[in-house]
Amino acid sequence: MDVLLDTNAVRASGIDSVAFRALSTYLQRTRSRLLIPSVVLEELCAQRRMLIQKLQRDLESVYNDLRRLFPGDTVAPPLLDSSAALTAYREQVLRSADKVEVLVNVADDLTELVRRLAGRIPPASPNGEEARDVLLWLTLVSIARAGRVAFISGDQKAFFKSGELRPELLSDLGSFQSNVEAFNGLDEFLRVHHARSSFIDTSWIKEQIGTKQVSQAVEEFLDERPDFFNWWIEKKGRPTGYVSLIQFVQHEIEDYFVSDAAPNELYVSIILWAELEVEVEYDPKTEDTYFRDDKLTSTCECIYPCVRMQLQLKVVGEGLDTATVSTMESA
């Protein structure tokens, strides 16, 4: 079955991820196509461009600081070809599966786009916005009339209601409803269409939770979201952003599945409940006012939040190679 991806489905896992390799393996095994609407391809490239521009600004800021600290030295940031990087990324997307097809909207879609935006017809928003979602959906409807297709999107608001496609969208499909299988994210698709049996079981997964790779994955997730546990400590003072995982106090595997990613390589997706011991730093609150003072010493304290996370493992042979955390929420 061909697979059509929304932008957020690609961004959530990443083209280089083991999850995406598992999708590519499924497509190769079933001789199916990866369908990428042109609006998705352009949005992916635009988001990559903005990321490059942000990193370039951050890099320039670092080098400005270095010049102030080393006024006698010639310090210059490296020359980076952002155009070449964007071209390489676009080519990477187009080579991400054996058969990749870019779907271009037809002229009639413009009339329907205007009608849906003006009429606030889903996937247009109640404010008459989300033109890209509308164009993506019109592409999907056209493909569904020709055969079966899996639609993978993480946009619950635009396309789904109570875990199913919105009634207005099902109405668009009419007699072709059975041709579309909709999935909330890549993992949901792989669970249904590419799960496999292996040596991996709950006992094996439990052994991996305390490994360096899993702890590092949690640390990296928190490093990118330094305010994740702010609500635990804001009553005591102002968080400084320092967060460090100490250990898993206890954990429970709620669900998991295994997919082939490549020869001798497996992808394991896990829903994990855990109580964590985390060290956080904050400036103590004084007289109900947050402030920083040179004489004030920040305080570190251990907290014990309960969270539910989605953990992905790359297994090579029978050993854990790498781990990533894609989502985490309070539980």
Short mmCIF file of C-alpha atoms in Angstrom, two decimals:
data_model
loop_
_atom_site.label_atom_id
_atom_site.label_comp_id
_atom_site.label_asym_id
_atom_site.label_seq_id
_atom_site.Cartn_x
_atom_site.Cartn_y
_atom_site.Cartn_z
CA MET A 1 0.00 0.00 0.00
CA ASP A 2 1.33 3.44 -0.95
CA VAL A 3 2.03 5.85 1.92
CA LEU A 4 1.31 9.60 1.85
CA LEU A 5 3.11 11.67 4.51
CA ASP A 6 2.21 14.95 6.15
CA THR A 7 4.99 17.37 7.07
CA ASN A 8 4.72 16.74 10.81
CA ALA A 9 5.03 12.98 10.30
CA VAL A 10 8.39 13.50 8.63
CA ARG A 11 9.56 16.06 11.17
CA ALA A 12 8.53 13.95 14.17
CA SER A 13 10.87 11.09 13.29
CA GLY A 14 13.33 12.63 10.84
CA ILE A 15 14.54 11.29 7.50
CA ASP A 16 17.64 9.79 9.16
CA SER A 17 15.76 7.99 11.94
CA VAL A 18 15.50 4.25 12.42
CA ALA A 19 11.70 4.63 12.29
CA PHE A 20 11.92 6.11 8.81
CA ARG A 21 14.23 3.29 7.72
CA ALA A 22 11.58 0.86 8.95
CA LEU A 23 9.05 2.64 6.74
CA SER A 24 11.43 2.43 3.78
CA THR A 25 11.86 -1.30 4.40
CA TYR A 26 8.06 -1.76 4.38
CA LEU A 27 7.77 0.17 1.12
CA GLN A 28 10.53 -1.88 -0.48
CA ARG A 29 9.05 -5.17 0.71
CA THR A 30 5.57 -4.32 -0.59
CA ARG A 31 6.85 -2.51 -3.73
CA SER A 32 4.88 0.55 -2.69
CA ARG A 33 5.45 4.25 -3.26
CA LEU A 34 6.24 7.02 -0.80
CA LEU A 35 3.93 9.86 -1.79
CA ILE A 36 4.98 13.40 -0.87
CA PRO A 37 2.61 16.24 -1.79
CA SER A 38 4.51 19.19 -3.24
CA VAL A 39 3.18 21.40 -0.44
CA VAL A 40 4.79 19.02 2.08
CA LEU A 41 8.12 19.00 0.26
CA GLU A 42 8.20 22.80 0.10
CA GLU A 43 7.21 23.13 3.75
CA LEU A 44 9.94 20.69 4.81
CA CYS A 45 12.52 22.70 2.87
CA ALA A 46 11.22 25.99 4.28
CA GLN A 47 11.46 24.65 7.82
CA ARG A 48 14.99 23.41 7.15
CA ARG A 49 15.88 26.87 5.78
CA MET A 50 14.59 28.55 8.95
CA LEU A 51 16.55 26.11 11.10
CA ILE A 52 19.75 26.85 9.16
CA GLN A 53 19.17 30.60 9.47
CA LYS A 54 18.60 30.31 13.23
CA LEU A 55 21.76 28.26 13.71
CA GLN A 56 23.72 30.76 11.63
CA ARG A 57 22.45 33.61 13.85
CA ASP A 58 23.35 31.63 16.96
CA LEU A 59 26.80 30.89 15.53
CA GLU A 60 27.41 34.54 14.69
CA SER A 61 26.41 35.49 18.25
CA VAL A 62 28.94 33.01 19.67
CA TYR A 63 31.69 34.38 17.47
CA ASN A 64 30.83 37.95 18.47
CA ASP A 65 31.31 36.90 22.11
CA LEU A 66 34.64 35.27 21.22
CA ARG A 67 35.83 38.46 19.51
CA ARG A 68 35.11 40.43 22.67
CA LEU A 69 37.01 37.93 24.79
CA PHE A 70 39.92 37.65 22.34
CA PRO A 71 40.19 41.14 20.81
CA GLY A 72 43.67 40.54 19.44
CA ASP A 73 42.80 37.38 17.55
CA THR A 74 41.09 37.05 14.19
CA VAL A 75 38.03 34.95 14.90
CA ALA A 76 35.55 34.37 12.10
CA PRO A 77 32.74 31.85 11.71
CA PRO A 78 33.12 29.24 8.99
CA LEU A 79 31.63 29.99 5.60
CA LEU A 80 28.63 27.73 5.15
CA ASP A 81 26.77 27.22 1.89
CA SER A 82 23.13 27.18 3.01
CA SER A 83 21.87 26.83 -0.58
CA ALA A 84 23.91 23.66 -1.07
CA ALA A 85 22.67 22.33 2.27
CA LEU A 86 19.04 22.91 1.26
CA THR A 87 19.60 21.25 -2.11
CA ALA A 88 21.18 18.25 -0.40
CA TYR A 89 18.25 18.02 2.02
CA ARG A 90 15.69 18.14 -0.78
CA GLU A 91 17.56 15.36 -2.58
CA GLN A 92 17.70 13.34 0.63
CA VAL A 93 13.91 13.55 0.95
CA LEU A 94 13.47 12.48 -2.67
CA ARG A 95 15.78 9.49 -2.12
CA SER A 96 14.31 8.43 1.22
CA ALA A 97 12.62 5.37 -0.31
CA ASP A 98 13.06 3.24 -3.43
CA LYS A 99 9.99 4.81 -5.05
CA VAL A 100 9.30 8.44 -4.15
CA GLU A 101 6.69 10.44 -6.02
CA VAL A 102 6.00 14.15 -5.55
CA LEU A 103 2.30 14.97 -6.00
CA VAL A 104 1.50 18.35 -7.53
CA ASN A 105 -1.85 20.07 -7.04
CA VAL A 106 -3.96 20.63 -10.16
CA ALA A 107 -5.48 23.95 -11.26
CA ASP A 108 -8.99 23.01 -10.04
CA ASP A 109 -7.62 22.69 -6.50
CA LEU A 110 -7.29 26.48 -6.33
CA THR A 111 -11.06 26.97 -6.69
CA GLU A 112 -11.73 24.32 -4.05
CA LEU A 113 -9.08 25.84 -1.78
CA VAL A 114 -10.81 29.23 -1.87
CA ARG A 115 -14.21 27.62 -1.21
CA ARG A 116 -12.96 25.71 1.82
CA LEU A 117 -11.06 28.62 3.33
CA ALA A 118 -14.03 30.96 2.87
CA GLY A 119 -16.50 28.40 4.18
CA ARG A 120 -14.26 27.22 7.06
CA ILE A 121 -14.58 23.66 5.75
CA PRO A 122 -12.06 21.21 7.30
CA PRO A 123 -9.20 20.85 7.11
CA ALA A 124 -9.44 24.67 6.90
CA SER A 125 -9.48 26.14 10.40
CA PRO A 126 -12.42 28.01 12.00
CA ASN A 127 -10.48 31.19 11.18
CA GLY A 128 -10.33 30.35 7.48
CA GLU A 129 -6.64 29.42 7.57
CA GLU A 130 -4.43 26.33 7.01
CA ALA A 131 -4.25 26.49 3.21
CA ARG A 132 -1.43 23.93 3.17
CA ASP A 133 -3.58 21.36 4.98
CA VAL A 134 -6.35 21.91 2.44
CA LEU A 135 -4.01 21.43 -0.52
CA LEU A 136 -2.57 18.28 1.06
CA TRP A 137 -6.07 16.88 1.62
CA LEU A 138 -7.16 17.60 -1.97
CA THR A 139 -4.09 15.69 -3.15
CA LEU A 140 -5.02 12.74 -0.94
CA VAL A 141 -8.62 12.67 -2.21
CA SER A 142 -7.35 12.47 -5.79
CA ILE A 143 -4.97 9.60 -4.94
CA ALA A 144 -7.69 7.70 -3.04
CA ARG A 145 -9.87 7.59 -6.14
CA ALA A 146 -7.13 5.61 -7.89
CA GLY A 147 -6.38 3.02 -5.18
CA ARG A 148 -5.53 2.27 -1.56
CA VAL A 149 -3.29 4.66 0.35
CA ALA A 150 -2.13 5.12 3.93
CA PHE A 151 -2.25 8.70 5.19
CA ILE A 152 0.14 9.48 8.06
CA SER A 153 -0.24 12.76 9.92
CA GLY A 154 0.27 13.98 13.46
CA ASP A 155 -2.14 16.89 13.01
CA GLN A 156 -5.04 15.82 15.21
CA LYS A 157 -6.80 19.17 14.96
CA ALA A 158 -6.97 19.44 11.17
CA PHE A 159 -7.65 15.87 10.10
CA PHE A 160 -8.88 13.79 13.04
CA LYS A 161 -11.74 13.68 15.49
CA SER A 162 -11.88 11.07 18.27
CA GLY A 163 -9.05 9.17 16.60
CA GLU A 164 -10.77 8.92 13.20
CA LEU A 165 -10.82 11.09 10.10
CA ARG A 166 -13.17 14.01 10.56
CA PRO A 167 -16.73 13.37 9.25
CA GLU A 168 -16.40 16.18 6.70
CA LEU A 169 -13.31 14.53 5.25
CA LEU A 170 -14.92 11.10 5.12
CA SER A 171 -17.75 12.74 3.20
CA ASP A 172 -15.22 14.05 0.65
CA LEU A 173 -14.04 10.49 0.05
CA GLY A 174 -17.56 9.19 -0.55
CA SER A 175 -17.48 5.66 -1.94
CA PHE A 176 -13.66 5.66 -1.77
CA GLN A 177 -13.53 5.78 2.05
CA SER A 178 -12.26 2.20 2.24
CA ASN A 179 -9.26 3.19 0.11
CA VAL A 180 -7.81 5.38 2.86
CA GLU A 181 -6.25 4.22 6.11
CA ALA A 182 -5.38 7.19 8.34
CA PHE A 183 -2.74 6.98 11.06
CA ASN A 184 -1.72 9.37 13.81
CA GLY A 185 2.02 9.27 13.31
CA LEU A 186 4.52 6.90 11.77
CA ASP A 187 4.62 4.54 14.74
CA GLU A 188 0.89 3.86 14.50
CA PHE A 189 1.32 2.85 10.86
CA LEU A 190 4.33 0.62 11.55
CA ARG A 191 2.51 -1.08 14.43
CA VAL A 192 -0.30 -2.12 12.10
CA HIS A 193 1.59 -2.87 8.89
CA HIS A 194 5.19 -3.60 9.78
CA ALA A 195 5.33 -5.14 13.25
CA ARG A 196 7.25 -8.39 13.55
CA SER A 197 8.08 -11.03 16.13
CA SER A 198 11.63 -11.18 17.45
CA PHE A 199 13.72 -12.06 20.46
CA ILE A 200 12.72 -8.73 22.00
CA ASP A 201 10.24 -8.98 24.87
CA THR A 202 9.36 -6.97 27.98
CA SER A 203 12.18 -8.56 29.98
CA TRP A 204 14.75 -7.52 27.36
CA ILE A 205 13.34 -3.97 27.21
CA LYS A 206 13.44 -3.63 31.01
CA GLU A 207 17.14 -4.45 30.92
CA GLN A 208 17.73 -1.56 28.49
CA ILE A 209 16.01 1.12 30.59
CA GLY A 210 19.00 1.52 32.88
CA THR A 211 21.55 1.68 30.08
CA LYS A 212 23.68 4.67 29.20
CA GLN A 213 21.94 5.04 25.83
CA VAL A 214 18.47 5.41 27.36
CA SER A 215 19.64 7.79 30.10
CA GLN A 216 21.42 9.89 27.47
CA ALA A 217 18.24 9.99 25.35
CA VAL A 218 16.25 11.36 28.29
CA GLU A 219 19.01 13.88 29.05
CA GLU A 220 19.04 15.10 25.44
CA PHE A 221 15.26 15.46 25.43
CA LEU A 222 15.39 17.56 28.63
CA ASP A 223 18.37 19.61 27.41
CA GLU A 224 16.24 20.79 24.50
CA ARG A 225 13.36 21.61 26.87
CA PRO A 226 14.94 23.13 30.00
CA ASP A 227 11.56 24.38 31.24
CA PHE A 228 9.88 20.95 31.13
CA PHE A 229 9.81 20.58 34.95
CA ASN A 230 9.40 24.27 35.79
CA TRP A 231 5.94 23.73 37.17
CA TRP A 232 7.44 21.48 39.88
CA ILE A 233 9.63 24.21 41.33
CA GLU A 234 8.12 27.58 40.44
CA LYS A 235 6.50 27.87 43.89
CA LYS A 236 9.95 27.68 45.45
CA GLY A 237 11.80 30.01 43.12
CA ARG A 238 12.80 30.89 39.61
CA PRO A 239 14.13 27.96 37.56
CA THR A 240 17.59 28.56 36.09
CA GLY A 241 17.16 25.95 33.35
CA TYR A 242 19.56 23.40 34.82
CA VAL A 243 18.03 19.92 34.70
CA SER A 244 19.88 16.63 35.16
CA LEU A 245 18.51 13.09 35.19
CA ILE A 246 19.77 11.12 38.21
CA GLN A 247 17.99 7.81 37.67
CA PHE A 248 14.82 5.94 36.84
CA VAL A 249 13.23 5.29 40.25
CA GLN A 250 10.69 2.88 38.79
CA HIS A 251 9.16 2.23 35.40
CA GLU A 252 6.53 0.20 33.60
CA ILE A 253 6.32 -0.78 29.94
CA GLU A 254 2.79 0.05 28.82
CA ASP A 255 3.16 -1.00 25.18
CA TYR A 256 5.75 -1.71 22.51
CA PHE A 257 6.24 -3.11 19.03
CA VAL A 258 9.18 -4.16 16.85
CA SER A 259 9.80 -3.47 13.14
CA ASP A 260 12.50 -4.40 10.66
CA ALA A 261 14.58 -1.33 9.81
CA ALA A 262 17.39 -2.84 7.75
CA PRO A 263 19.25 -6.15 7.50
CA ASN A 264 20.31 -7.08 11.05
CA GLU A 265 18.69 -3.88 12.39
CA LEU A 266 15.43 -3.55 14.35
CA TYR A 267 13.31 -0.59 15.39
CA VAL A 268 11.61 -0.81 18.80
CA SER A 269 8.99 1.74 19.81
CA ILE A 270 7.98 1.80 23.49
CA ILE A 271 5.39 3.63 25.57
CA LEU A 272 7.01 3.87 28.99
CA TRP A 273 5.63 5.11 32.30
CA ALA A 274 8.39 6.13 34.69
CA GLU A 275 9.09 7.87 37.94
CA LEU A 276 12.28 9.87 37.52
CA GLU A 277 14.73 11.33 39.96
CA VAL A 278 15.76 14.65 38.46
CA GLU A 279 18.02 17.37 39.84
CA VAL A 280 16.87 20.91 39.10
CA GLU A 281 18.30 24.31 40.00
CA TYR A 282 16.41 27.45 40.97
CA ASP A 283 16.87 30.84 42.60
CA PRO A 284 14.93 30.84 45.87
CA LYS A 285 11.86 33.05 45.99
CA THR A 286 12.09 36.06 48.31
CA GLU A 287 9.13 38.21 49.30
CA ASP A 288 7.05 36.72 46.49
CA THR A 289 9.39 38.26 43.90
CA TYR A 290 11.68 36.48 41.50
CA PHE A 291 15.07 38.04 41.19
CA ARG A 292 18.73 37.26 40.66
CA ASP A 293 21.46 38.76 42.80
CA ASP A 294 25.19 38.23 42.85
CA LYS A 295 24.95 37.42 46.56
CA LEU A 296 22.17 34.91 46.02
CA THR A 297 23.20 31.28 45.75
CA SER A 298 21.11 29.09 43.47
CA THR A 299 19.71 25.96 45.04
CA CYS A 300 19.68 22.45 43.60
CA GLU A 301 16.98 20.03 44.59
CA CYS A 302 15.89 16.56 43.51
CA ILE A 303 12.31 16.10 42.33
CA TYR A 304 10.47 12.89 41.49
CA PRO A 305 8.08 13.49 38.57
CA CYS A 306 6.04 10.71 36.99
CA VAL A 307 6.06 10.88 33.19
CA ARG A 308 4.90 8.93 30.18
CA MET A 309 7.36 8.93 27.29
CA GLN A 310 7.67 7.47 23.81
CA LEU A 311 11.05 5.79 23.57
CA GLN A 312 12.61 4.53 20.34
CA LEU A 313 15.45 2.02 20.23
CA LYS A 314 17.76 1.02 17.40
CA VAL A 315 18.86 -2.57 17.85
CA VAL A 316 21.75 -3.98 15.84
CA GLY A 317 22.13 -7.73 16.02
CA GLU A 318 20.85 -8.45 19.51
CA GLY A 319 22.29 -5.36 21.19
CA LEU A 320 21.01 -1.86 21.84
CA ASP A 321 22.74 0.65 19.59
CA THR A 322 21.01 4.01 20.15
CA ALA A 323 17.93 5.40 21.89
CA THR A 324 15.82 8.53 21.43
CA VAL A 325 12.86 10.06 23.24
CA SER A 326 10.30 11.64 20.90
CA THR A 327 7.60 12.72 23.37
CA MET A 328 7.22 13.10 27.13
CA GLU A 329 4.30 14.24 29.24
CA SER A 330 3.32 14.31 32.89
CA ALA A 331 1.56 11.15 34.02
#
